[in-house]
Amino acid sequence: MGTSSEGDRPWQSYNTVYTNAKAGMDGVDKEKVQRIVYEMSKGSKYFENEKRKEAFIKLKIESLRAQVDKLTDKDVSHFQMIANKKILELEASRDLSKVWLHTDMDAFYAAVETLENPSLRGKPMAVGGLSMISTANYEARKFGVRAAMPGFIACKLCPDLIFVPTNFEKYTFYSELARKVFRRYDPDFISTSLDEAYLNITEVCINREISSDEVACELRNAIFEETGLTCSTGVAPNLMLAKVCSDINKPNGQFILPNDRKAIMTFISSLPIRKIGGIGKVTENVLRDVLGIQTCEDILQNGAFLCALFSSCSSDFFLSVGLGLGRTDTPDIKMRKSISSERTFRATSDENFLFQKLADIAETLSNDMKEKCLSGRTLTLKLKTASFEVRTRAISLQKCIHSKEDILSCASRILKAELPLSLRLIGLRMSQFSDDKNSHVDPMQKSIVAFLSGGDANSSPTLPKKQVCLEVGDKLEDHDGLDFSEGQSKQDVELDFRVADDHTGDKNDDRFSLLCDSHCSVSRSIAENFKMNDSYLDESKPNKSVEPDELTYSVERLIEEVGLIWVDDYICSVCGIELPPNFIEERREHSDYHLAEMLQKEESSRGRAHLAQERFVRKVGHNREGTRKKQKCPPNEVKHIPIEAFFTKYKKNS
DNA sequence: GGGGGAAGGACCA
DNA sequence: TTCCTGGTCCTTCCCCC
């Protein structure tokens, strides 16, 4: 930016993934593609957001450069010693005894569509729509059209482009046909997607006394005969290299890298780092602009700087890439860690529309979870604003949930705290699954009594091992075993009234689950919760009188005693302080303060209430310094860019 | 200081 | 006029013990 050449060609500074060479795109006029992508994008909110992200990366690069400049000769020789030691250790772990084959179906979705509709053959075609393309055939790739490109840009690059909608049933069917072939060569093959797999063919080569080249050829022929589709394969001593190799002779080709260190080092030396799985656009730019690293050989030559600038895990990963090392064993079966559903729509701030979308997504997620017998404890709401800024807000519950009603109830509360906002995407993700998929109750969940007594929920034989629900107006003493133990202060209860899960999924249950959800990050003030969930309040129930001296609680009493509501959703009815709805923590602390104040009046012991007040005062002071926790990030604030984010996982490979 | 939750980001197909 | 979906893993920040 800023140079005359860039002024003439502003698109050159707009880096997108679309100019990265993909199979079948070798002859593409990259500058033309870059210019058209730039011209179609510029001025849009997406473009502005990309620019913002680019600016962050530039700052990161500048910061790393400054760190390099500060290194003395002594520092460099120190880090060189560390790098040398690591290289020796990594080299000692090199395993050349395995033969891995990576197979990748050629333009899979597009090939399936062409197989079923031969009239598409020879014509530029893309699977997807005007908003986004899933994949493009090789005829379209000649124009620069590729996966992950918006369809309207693809249309500009290739006006005759034919669009075919995605049909996952078809792709799954053909994928299964291919997998039948894979199983014959490796029953434990690793499937990474519908069209890709890793096969350990070591045994096949030994038992049948044939070369890996012959196995690859045989496998490709078998796949073609049984599916009518072509694939490309790569053979190498580890998974990382096999994946790189399968891309070399695409489409319908294969590349064999011998299990020989010298051959590997020769192969890797000129390999662009971007070809390595785990090195994407950002890492490529950072390594190139900070250290001038472009090939894997460059990595080894910059070992000292990599050790100086990056975490141990990251530098280990980089060095292992430079040595051509990768995983050589079949990983253990991985359990799913999360399940999610998200929808993009035209940006809007219409709250009715947004809550309806949220309900639709909650239903989809709930259905998916039921289908897979999953029940989760952590719900994450993902929002993409009209300006493409992505926000996530998570809530961890005391028990696992899966029903639409429970999901929607939690999600609505988080969303409400974020509004008003113009959004273009809403997503919900559930994680922290219960081990026992048939149980929808978290065994770790403590009953309120166990919580109050500081004991384990399961340790008391007299306590019901189920969630205790209170009706509005109930006193805790009305329930078996629900009394406060001696010395137990009421403030020990961080009350978070939630919609009860009665395990039947009934809507509009007028009871509240009185759970001690102290870990709930978005637990709200009592008043707020009541306000937000007022549809669950049953006003027909008569209030129950409460003796002031009794150490008992009723839900209504808390509200009455504290008397705190947020007038106009903004002003504290007790003291008049103004706190916006999205100041969740502050509001919670604020209601804590008033609660403590109330308790202070009625309890003979003042200690804990005083502590709560102190806590509030400290917190307010803290917040006034502008260190509010991750609620909003100023646009001009330098954000952390976790360049190393991807690398630790490779550590175990080496 | 360590553990764990939350938030954000990079990357992949 | 228009830039997806679903998943994993990692780091940093922050709070709590």
XYZ file of C-alpha atoms (C1' of nucleotides) in Angstrom:
684
model
C 0.000 0.000 0.000
C 1.180 3.474 -0.700
C 3.654 2.768 -3.512
C 2.920 4.024 -6.966
C 2.691 0.552 -8.443
C 0.113 -0.434 -5.848
C -1.719 2.800 -6.580
C -1.988 1.738 -10.198
C -2.923 -1.808 -9.293
C -4.741 -1.704 -5.965
C -5.915 -5.303 -6.403
C -2.353 -6.500 -5.841
C -2.624 -5.647 -2.185
C -5.946 -7.464 -1.840
C -4.858 -10.958 -0.957
C -7.502 -13.609 -1.274
C -7.320 -17.368 -1.205
C -8.528 -17.409 -4.803
C -5.153 -16.680 -6.271
C -3.555 -19.579 -4.446
C -2.710 -22.230 -7.039
C -5.047 -25.202 -6.881
C -4.993 -28.292 -9.055
C -6.045 -27.394 -12.597
C -5.264 -23.707 -12.179
C -1.662 -23.612 -13.371
C -2.404 -21.705 -16.595
C -4.727 -19.188 -14.984
C -3.996 -15.482 -15.442
C -3.586 -14.760 -11.731
C -3.431 -11.015 -12.100
C -6.669 -10.969 -14.054
C -8.385 -13.109 -11.423
C -7.026 -10.910 -8.654
C -8.225 -7.766 -10.410
C -11.737 -9.089 -11.025
C -12.056 -10.394 -7.465
C -10.911 -7.010 -6.195
C -13.281 -5.045 -8.406
C -16.250 -7.229 -7.549
C -15.497 -7.020 -3.846
C -14.295 -3.477 -3.207
C -16.515 -1.248 -1.189
C -18.541 -4.145 0.207
C -18.762 -4.795 3.920
C -17.045 -8.102 3.356
C -14.174 -6.289 1.650
C -13.878 -3.774 4.472
C -13.761 -6.593 6.999
C -11.055 -8.350 4.994
C -9.066 -5.137 4.977
C -9.474 -4.864 8.719
C -8.205 -8.408 9.187
C -5.312 -7.725 6.857
C -4.386 -4.697 8.921
C -4.198 -6.877 12.036
C -1.918 -9.318 10.253
C 0.304 -6.451 9.132
C 0.581 -5.277 12.712
C 1.507 -8.771 13.784
C 4.144 -8.907 11.087
C 5.556 -5.554 12.150
C 5.672 -6.674 15.744
C 7.539 -9.859 14.816
C 9.946 -7.907 12.644
C 10.682 -5.615 15.551
C 11.422 -8.658 17.676
C 13.841 -9.937 15.034
C 15.597 -6.564 14.928
C 16.087 -6.658 18.669
C 17.871 -10.008 18.605
C 21.594 -9.698 19.308
C 24.193 -12.019 17.824
C 24.331 -13.721 21.166
C 20.572 -14.270 21.122
C 20.718 -15.688 17.622
C 23.461 -18.170 18.495
C 21.520 -19.178 21.597
C 18.368 -19.894 19.564
C 20.440 -21.600 16.884
C 21.612 -24.051 19.531
C 18.021 -24.693 20.555
C 17.002 -25.200 16.918
C 19.894 -27.588 16.307
C 18.928 -29.624 19.347
C 15.324 -29.815 18.200
C 16.353 -30.821 14.698
C 18.487 -33.630 16.117
C 15.613 -34.873 18.258
C 13.152 -34.674 15.382
C 15.571 -36.417 13.057
C 15.965 -39.229 15.575
C 12.212 -39.774 15.499
C 12.099 -40.230 11.716
C 10.195 -43.392 10.829
C 10.605 -44.669 7.279
C 9.012 -48.071 7.875
C 5.450 -47.166 6.838
C 3.897 -46.626 3.452
C 0.968 -44.205 3.444
C -1.315 -43.505 0.523
C -3.498 -40.421 0.326
C -6.348 -40.475 -2.126
C -8.376 -37.494 -3.255
C -11.314 -37.702 -5.664
C -10.931 -35.254 -8.563
C -13.380 -32.310 -8.323
C -15.613 -34.762 -6.489
C -19.017 -33.026 -6.365
C -18.649 -31.717 -9.904
C -17.551 -35.146 -11.160
C -20.567 -36.839 -9.559
C -22.920 -34.306 -11.151
C -21.288 -34.833 -14.548
C -21.497 -38.598 -14.152
C -25.236 -38.329 -13.589
C -25.729 -35.696 -16.251
C -23.250 -36.303 -19.120
C -24.457 -33.191 -20.967
C -22.336 -31.195 -18.490
C -19.152 -32.849 -19.730
C -16.645 -30.441 -21.244
C -18.558 -27.372 -20.021
C -17.445 -25.072 -17.205
C -19.564 -25.992 -14.220
C -19.678 -25.265 -10.517
C -21.552 -26.940 -7.690
C -23.156 -24.348 -5.441
C -24.965 -21.092 -5.987
C -24.519 -17.380 -6.518
C -23.496 -16.870 -2.919
C -20.925 -19.640 -2.656
C -19.343 -22.421 -4.718
C -18.512 -25.815 -3.203
C -16.356 -26.990 -6.066
C -15.744 -26.334 -9.754
C -14.804 -28.703 -12.561
C -11.488 -28.387 -14.370
C -13.033 -26.494 -17.301
C -14.212 -23.803 -14.867
C -10.895 -23.749 -13.013
C -9.191 -22.619 -16.225
C -11.057 -19.334 -15.719
C -9.928 -19.037 -12.112
C -13.217 -20.342 -10.683
C -12.656 -22.427 -7.570
C -14.173 -23.757 -4.383
C -14.992 -21.247 -1.644
C -15.487 -18.479 -4.212
C -18.758 -16.529 -4.257
C -20.826 -17.459 -7.305
C -21.307 -13.884 -8.489
C -17.543 -13.440 -8.781
C -17.263 -16.803 -10.556
C -19.905 -15.586 -13.039
C -17.776 -12.564 -13.816
C -14.693 -14.734 -14.338
C -16.572 -17.232 -16.474
C -19.861 -15.878 -17.905
C -20.840 -19.287 -19.327
C -20.493 -21.004 -15.983
C -23.251 -23.534 -15.259
C -24.405 -23.789 -11.645
C -25.631 -27.068 -10.198
C -27.110 -27.170 -6.686
C -25.429 -29.403 -4.119
C -26.909 -32.820 -3.449
C -25.193 -34.511 -0.533
C -27.184 -37.706 -0.859
C -25.552 -38.331 -4.222
C -22.074 -37.525 -2.948
C -22.499 -39.738 0.090
C -23.577 -42.626 -2.133
C -20.489 -42.367 -4.365
C -18.274 -41.765 -1.376
C -19.446 -45.030 0.134
C -18.658 -46.860 -3.124
C -15.108 -45.506 -2.982
C -14.778 -46.421 0.689
C -15.615 -50.026 -0.115
C -12.507 -50.045 -2.286
C -10.405 -48.356 0.420
C -11.415 -51.023 2.949
C -9.929 -53.744 0.764
C -6.522 -52.104 1.103
C -6.775 -50.828 4.667
C -9.763 -51.725 6.850
C -8.678 -48.964 9.263
C -8.356 -46.263 6.619
C -8.715 -42.682 7.849
C -11.485 -40.771 6.177
C -11.089 -37.002 6.420
C -14.046 -36.034 4.235
C -16.398 -37.498 1.634
C -13.675 -37.457 -1.014
C -10.407 -37.923 0.855
C -8.799 -40.772 2.754
C -5.458 -41.982 4.091
C -4.587 -45.662 3.730
C -1.727 -47.481 5.388
C -0.627 -49.812 2.563
C 2.516 -51.104 4.290
C 1.056 -54.584 4.814
C -0.396 -54.770 1.294
C 3.006 -54.018 -0.239
C 4.744 -56.596 1.957
C 2.162 -59.383 1.746
C 1.590 -59.120 -1.997
C 5.217 -58.265 -2.760
C 4.222 -55.356 -4.967
C 5.433 -51.780 -5.037
C 3.468 -48.864 -3.656
C 3.318 -47.551 -7.216
C 1.452 -50.670 -8.284
C -0.905 -50.489 -5.314
C -1.741 -46.866 -6.111
C -2.373 -47.695 -9.767
C -4.533 -50.696 -8.875
C -6.543 -48.723 -6.347
C -7.229 -45.883 -8.773
C -8.373 -48.344 -11.423
C -10.650 -50.105 -8.939
C -12.205 -46.819 -7.906
C -12.826 -45.839 -11.491
C -14.398 -49.222 -12.284
C -16.654 -49.178 -9.239
C -17.650 -45.514 -9.184
C -16.988 -44.194 -12.684
C -14.963 -41.401 -11.036
C -11.264 -40.630 -11.146
C -9.039 -39.900 -8.183
C -5.458 -38.886 -7.556
C -3.138 -40.524 -5.084
C 0.085 -39.748 -3.333
C 2.355 -42.246 -1.584
C 4.901 -41.281 1.081
C 6.267 -42.469 4.435
C 3.916 -40.233 6.426
C 0.486 -38.641 6.188
C 1.705 -35.090 5.729
C 3.863 -35.933 2.728
C 1.286 -38.327 1.221
C -1.247 -35.493 1.142
C 1.224 -33.179 -0.574
C 2.058 -35.920 -3.094
C -1.558 -36.608 -4.084
C -1.840 -33.023 -5.304
C 1.174 -33.184 -7.598
C -0.268 -35.136 -10.528
C -3.902 -34.096 -10.216
C -6.235 -34.944 -11.854
C -6.246 -38.710 -12.366
C -2.605 -39.193 -11.478
C -0.279 -40.393 -8.761
C 3.045 -39.491 -7.254
C 5.286 -41.790 -5.253
C 7.839 -40.446 -2.800
C 10.272 -43.212 -1.842
C 10.953 -44.074 1.806
C 14.387 -42.569 1.580
C 15.630 -39.611 3.587
C 17.624 -38.096 0.762
C 14.680 -38.288 -1.634
C 12.428 -36.679 0.977
C 14.846 -33.835 1.664
C 15.235 -33.164 -2.057
C 11.468 -33.221 -2.515
C 10.781 -30.956 0.432
C 13.540 -28.447 -0.277
C 11.762 -26.578 -3.058
C 8.236 -27.183 -1.809
C 6.283 -23.948 -1.132
C 5.199 -23.873 2.516
C 1.601 -23.200 1.500
C 1.390 -26.757 0.155
C 1.659 -28.058 3.715
C -1.563 -28.843 5.545
C -1.889 -26.440 8.454
C -0.111 -23.568 6.744
C -2.736 -21.247 5.354
C -2.853 -17.722 4.014
C -1.978 -16.014 7.288
C 0.943 -18.235 8.250
C 2.295 -18.083 4.728
C 2.215 -14.279 4.774
C 3.739 -14.014 8.224
C 6.631 -16.383 7.516
C 7.306 -14.773 4.150
C 7.138 -11.168 5.295
C 8.963 -11.601 8.589
C 11.682 -14.097 7.702
C 11.517 -14.397 3.924
C 10.531 -18.052 4.196
C 8.912 -19.407 1.044
C 9.975 -23.040 0.841
C 10.398 -25.809 3.337
C 14.160 -25.522 2.941
C 13.952 -21.893 4.049
C 12.393 -23.119 7.269
C 15.485 -25.078 8.283
C 17.705 -22.132 7.430
C 15.676 -19.921 9.763
C 15.483 -22.362 12.649
C 17.007 -19.940 15.138
C 14.524 -17.165 14.333
C 11.578 -19.545 14.385
C 12.611 -20.713 17.864
C 13.032 -17.112 18.963
C 9.697 -15.846 17.646
C 7.270 -18.685 18.131
C 6.172 -21.028 20.889
C 7.941 -24.326 21.319
C 4.999 -26.197 19.773
C 4.958 -23.943 16.739
C 8.696 -24.051 16.155
C 8.619 -27.845 16.515
C 5.938 -27.990 13.856
C 7.836 -25.707 11.477
C 11.059 -27.663 11.895
C 9.309 -30.989 11.368
C 7.859 -29.586 8.144
C 11.359 -28.535 7.102
C 12.547 -32.098 7.706
C 9.606 -33.681 5.884
C 8.328 -35.370 9.022
C 4.717 -36.180 9.766
C 2.438 -38.605 11.498
C 3.090 -42.267 10.681
C 0.587 -44.097 12.898
C -3.178 -44.479 12.631
C -4.695 -42.074 15.139
C -7.154 -43.356 17.704
C -10.801 -43.055 16.805
C -11.820 -39.539 17.599
C -15.078 -38.770 19.321
C -17.060 -35.846 18.077
C -16.438 -32.790 20.257
C -19.145 -30.464 19.109
C -22.171 -30.211 16.901
C -23.485 -27.039 15.375
C -25.896 -25.437 13.016
C -25.763 -21.968 11.518
C -27.654 -19.976 8.930
C -26.763 -16.948 6.882
C -29.475 -14.540 5.810
C -29.849 -10.995 4.573
C -28.515 -8.679 7.291
C -31.287 -7.430 9.536
C -31.886 -5.996 12.986
C -35.532 -7.101 13.051
C -35.672 -8.849 16.419
C -38.758 -10.903 15.563
C -36.969 -12.257 12.514
C -33.772 -12.931 14.477
C -35.566 -14.802 17.248
C -37.504 -16.820 14.681
C -34.216 -17.739 12.991
C -32.802 -18.674 16.370
C -35.784 -20.950 16.971
C -35.293 -22.615 13.586
C -31.613 -23.201 14.267
C -32.335 -24.503 17.774
C -34.769 -26.983 16.253
C -32.258 -28.132 13.633
C -29.552 -28.522 16.252
C -31.876 -30.372 18.608
C -32.928 -32.755 15.836
C -29.306 -33.380 14.856
C -28.419 -34.038 18.479
C -31.313 -36.439 18.946
C -30.341 -38.271 15.789
C -26.818 -38.717 17.110
C -27.943 -39.376 20.712
C -26.030 -36.375 21.995
C -26.670 -34.176 24.975
C -24.405 -31.223 25.728
C -23.567 -28.845 28.526
C -22.002 -25.862 26.756
C -23.996 -23.834 24.272
C -22.213 -21.297 22.091
C -24.068 -18.632 20.191
C -22.265 -17.411 17.105
C -23.213 -14.110 15.538
C -21.947 -12.470 12.398
C -22.778 -8.792 12.211
C -23.722 -6.957 9.050
C -20.082 -5.851 8.886
C -18.881 -9.488 8.996
C -17.529 -9.246 12.504
C -17.889 -12.624 14.206
C -18.804 -12.852 17.885
C -19.255 -15.919 20.009
C -20.917 -16.118 23.398
C -20.906 -19.317 25.401
C -22.921 -20.540 28.332
C -22.035 -23.597 30.388
C -24.890 -25.263 32.163
C -25.046 -27.502 35.189
C -26.727 -30.234 33.208
C -26.724 -31.542 29.688
C -29.519 -30.487 27.384
C -30.703 -31.495 23.942
C -34.329 -30.406 23.544
C -35.269 -27.524 21.303
C -36.978 -25.757 24.207
C -33.916 -25.881 26.450
C -31.559 -24.847 23.684
C -33.800 -22.006 22.610
C -34.338 -20.828 26.163
C -30.595 -20.505 26.800
C -29.801 -19.162 23.337
C -32.534 -16.525 23.525
C -31.095 -15.164 26.723
C -27.645 -14.816 25.240
C -28.963 -13.291 22.043
C -31.117 -10.822 23.937
C -28.062 -9.565 25.787
C -26.360 -8.790 22.464
C -29.235 -6.975 20.798
C -29.849 -4.506 19.256
C -27.559 -5.579 16.453
C -27.792 -6.004 12.702
C -26.944 -9.613 11.977
C -26.339 -11.690 8.871
C -25.674 -15.028 10.558
C -26.769 -16.872 13.653
C -25.269 -20.166 14.713
C -25.554 -22.501 17.685
C -22.940 -24.989 18.764
C -23.243 -27.558 21.510
C -20.189 -29.074 23.161
C -19.141 -30.745 26.416
C -21.202 -33.824 25.725
C -22.333 -36.161 28.451
C -20.470 -39.471 28.450
C -23.664 -41.378 28.932
C -25.592 -40.553 25.822
C -28.789 -42.044 27.190
C -28.780 -39.847 30.192
C -29.901 -36.310 29.827
C -28.940 -35.485 33.365
C -25.404 -34.632 34.170
C -24.303 -36.966 36.966
C -21.988 -34.258 38.198
C -24.842 -31.904 38.714
C -25.269 -31.116 42.373
C -28.617 -30.737 43.931
C -29.201 -27.427 45.585
C -28.924 -29.082 48.960
C -25.601 -30.620 48.136
C -24.447 -27.278 46.921
C -25.621 -25.519 50.021
C -24.110 -28.074 52.311
C -20.928 -28.041 50.317
C -21.174 -31.770 49.772
C -21.500 -34.068 46.850
C -24.860 -34.553 45.277
C -24.454 -38.253 45.312
C -23.129 -38.556 48.775
C -26.365 -38.046 50.629
C -28.713 -40.996 50.481
C -31.646 -38.888 51.555
C -31.454 -36.494 48.672
C -33.238 -37.026 45.426
C -30.749 -37.438 42.575
C -32.789 -35.363 40.265
C -33.070 -31.744 39.502
C -35.022 -29.894 42.094
C -37.591 -27.554 40.684
C -39.414 -24.908 42.574
C -42.697 -23.435 41.744
C -42.910 -19.704 41.825
C -43.969 -18.821 45.317
C -42.516 -21.936 46.864
C -40.271 -21.709 49.821
C -37.239 -23.888 49.841
C -38.365 -25.366 53.123
C -41.407 -26.736 51.349
C -39.207 -29.259 49.655
C -37.813 -32.330 51.242
C -34.440 -31.730 52.709
C -34.244 -28.235 51.387
C -33.188 -26.173 54.307
C -30.122 -24.186 54.947
C -27.632 -25.900 57.107
C -26.379 -24.133 60.157
C -23.798 -21.522 59.441
C -24.733 -21.476 55.805
C -25.096 -18.008 54.534
C -27.732 -17.195 52.014
C -25.208 -15.446 49.874
C -23.639 -18.791 49.186
C -26.353 -19.210 46.676
C -25.703 -17.519 43.442
C -29.162 -17.721 42.139
C -29.791 -18.231 38.536
C -33.351 -19.007 37.738
C -33.690 -20.992 34.640
C -36.451 -22.629 32.767
C -36.834 -26.028 34.255
C -36.052 -29.113 32.287
C -38.589 -31.582 33.433
C -37.224 -34.104 30.947
C -40.437 -34.056 29.032
C -39.659 -31.042 26.927
C -42.957 -29.401 27.777
C -43.177 -25.800 26.779
C -44.113 -22.976 29.086
C -43.398 -24.819 32.253
C -44.192 -22.273 34.921
C -41.600 -23.530 37.306
C -38.099 -22.372 37.754
C -35.211 -24.592 38.255
C -33.339 -23.231 41.197
C -29.846 -24.147 40.296
C -26.624 -22.868 41.601
C -25.186 -21.968 38.283
C -22.165 -20.186 39.553
C -20.161 -20.993 36.459
C -22.670 -19.660 34.036
C -20.885 -16.812 32.344
C -24.051 -15.078 31.353
C -25.927 -15.698 34.541
C -27.951 -12.601 35.035
C -29.184 -10.636 37.919
C -32.215 -12.113 39.536
C -34.374 -9.291 38.328
C -33.081 -9.581 34.817
C -33.765 -13.257 34.692
C -37.280 -12.733 35.842
C -37.777 -10.013 33.352
C -36.405 -12.047 30.503
C -38.283 -15.156 31.399
C -41.449 -13.484 32.459
C -43.447 -15.665 30.148
C -42.755 -18.440 32.616
C -44.104 -16.539 35.558
C -47.462 -17.661 36.750
C -49.075 -14.607 38.240
C -52.138 -16.530 39.238
C -50.325 -18.157 42.105
C -50.830 -16.356 45.393
C -47.865 -14.946 47.181
C -46.809 -16.784 50.251
C -46.052 -14.839 53.353
C -42.569 -15.126 54.707
C -41.582 -14.631 58.254
C -38.701 -12.166 58.372
C -36.853 -14.160 60.979
C -37.061 -17.377 59.086
C -33.989 -18.452 57.275
C -36.063 -19.372 54.303
C -36.387 -18.025 50.824
C -39.097 -17.608 48.332
C -38.470 -16.510 44.835
C -40.878 -13.650 45.164
C -39.388 -12.575 48.426
C -36.025 -12.115 46.827
C -37.525 -9.944 44.173
C -39.555 -8.014 46.680
C -36.768 -7.600 49.170
C -34.159 -6.610 46.699
C -36.740 -4.700 44.717
C -34.391 -4.483 41.791
C -35.644 -4.242 38.266
C -34.056 -2.549 35.277
C -36.365 0.292 34.371
C -36.548 0.659 30.593
C -34.029 -2.183 30.632
C -31.446 0.422 31.637
C -31.895 2.017 35.044
C -31.618 0.259 38.404
C -34.887 0.726 40.250
C -33.113 0.710 43.626
C -30.334 3.253 43.214
C -30.890 4.728 39.757
C -27.533 3.696 38.347
C -27.605 3.214 34.581
C -26.200 0.015 33.131
C -26.833 -1.021 29.527
C -28.299 -4.481 28.927
C -25.058 -5.873 27.555
C -23.163 -5.051 30.750
C -23.987 -8.529 31.959
C -21.289 -8.962 34.549
C -21.724 -5.461 35.908
C -25.439 -5.971 36.258
C -24.915 -9.246 38.021
C -22.439 -7.656 40.390
C -24.816 -4.792 40.898
C -27.701 -7.032 41.915
C -25.249 -8.957 44.112
C -24.538 -5.708 45.826
C -28.179 -4.970 46.542
C -28.777 -8.538 47.582
C -25.879 -8.287 49.984
C -27.240 -5.026 51.243
C -30.574 -6.642 51.937
C -29.054 -9.582 53.701
C -26.875 -7.327 55.725
C -29.976 -5.774 57.175
C -31.579 -8.985 58.227
C -28.694 -11.144 59.275
C -26.928 -10.778 62.507
C -23.704 -11.771 60.868
C -22.570 -9.113 58.453
C -19.335 -10.598 57.291
C -20.255 -12.172 54.010
C -22.517 -9.394 52.852
C -19.717 -6.988 53.527
C -17.450 -9.130 51.461
C -19.914 -9.107 48.614
C -20.092 -5.350 48.792
C -16.351 -5.129 48.787
C -16.241 -7.427 45.815
C -18.667 -5.172 44.004
C -16.711 -2.035 44.802
C -13.476 -3.631 43.644
C -15.103 -4.809 40.459
C -16.582 -1.429 39.622
C -13.232 0.211 40.184
C -11.664 -2.351 37.970
C -14.190 -1.893 35.243
C -13.869 1.839 35.307
C -10.339 1.338 34.171
C -11.742 0.060 30.963
C -10.841 -3.566 31.330
C -14.250 -4.963 30.839
C -13.865 -8.574 29.957
C -14.084 -9.244 26.256
C -17.459 -7.745 25.782
C -16.482 -5.402 23.055
C -13.250 -5.045 21.194
C -12.502 -1.568 19.927
C -11.990 -1.706 16.181
C -8.636 -0.016 16.385
C -7.366 -2.173 19.206
C -4.628 -4.582 18.257
C -6.026 -8.049 18.517
C -4.020 -11.132 19.133
C -3.521 -13.097 15.966
C -2.738 -16.639 17.016
C -0.377 -17.541 14.262
C 0.672 -20.581 16.214
C -2.895 -21.745 16.572
C -2.545 -24.726 14.345
C 0.771 -26.037 15.138
C 0.685 -27.758 18.464
C -1.367 -30.597 17.076
C 1.567 -31.611 14.936
C 3.890 -31.881 17.843
C 2.735 -35.380 18.575
C 3.552 -36.359 15.022
C 7.204 -35.766 15.434
C 0.771 -20.436 39.615
C -2.292 -23.789 37.648
C -6.806 -25.178 35.968
C -10.627 -24.260 33.382
C -14.066 -21.488 30.849
C -14.787 -18.015 27.355
C -13.621 -15.698 23.194
C -11.448 -15.307 18.971
C -8.922 -16.935 15.129
C -6.669 -20.130 11.572
C -7.439 -23.753 8.891
C -9.694 -27.656 6.420
C -13.078 -29.916 3.104
C -27.048 -6.763 -4.945
C -24.210 -10.876 -3.636
C -18.833 -13.821 0.166
C -21.230 -20.890 3.108
C -21.335 -24.684 6.470
C -19.610 -27.586 9.916
C -15.860 -29.061 12.241
C -11.136 -29.083 14.953
C -7.604 -27.144 17.479
C -4.936 -23.553 19.459
C -3.723 -19.235 22.165
C -4.796 -15.594 25.115
C -7.351 -13.579 28.683
C -9.435 -13.828 32.921
C -11.339 -15.711 37.143
C -11.016 -18.787 40.892
C -8.758 -21.798 44.060
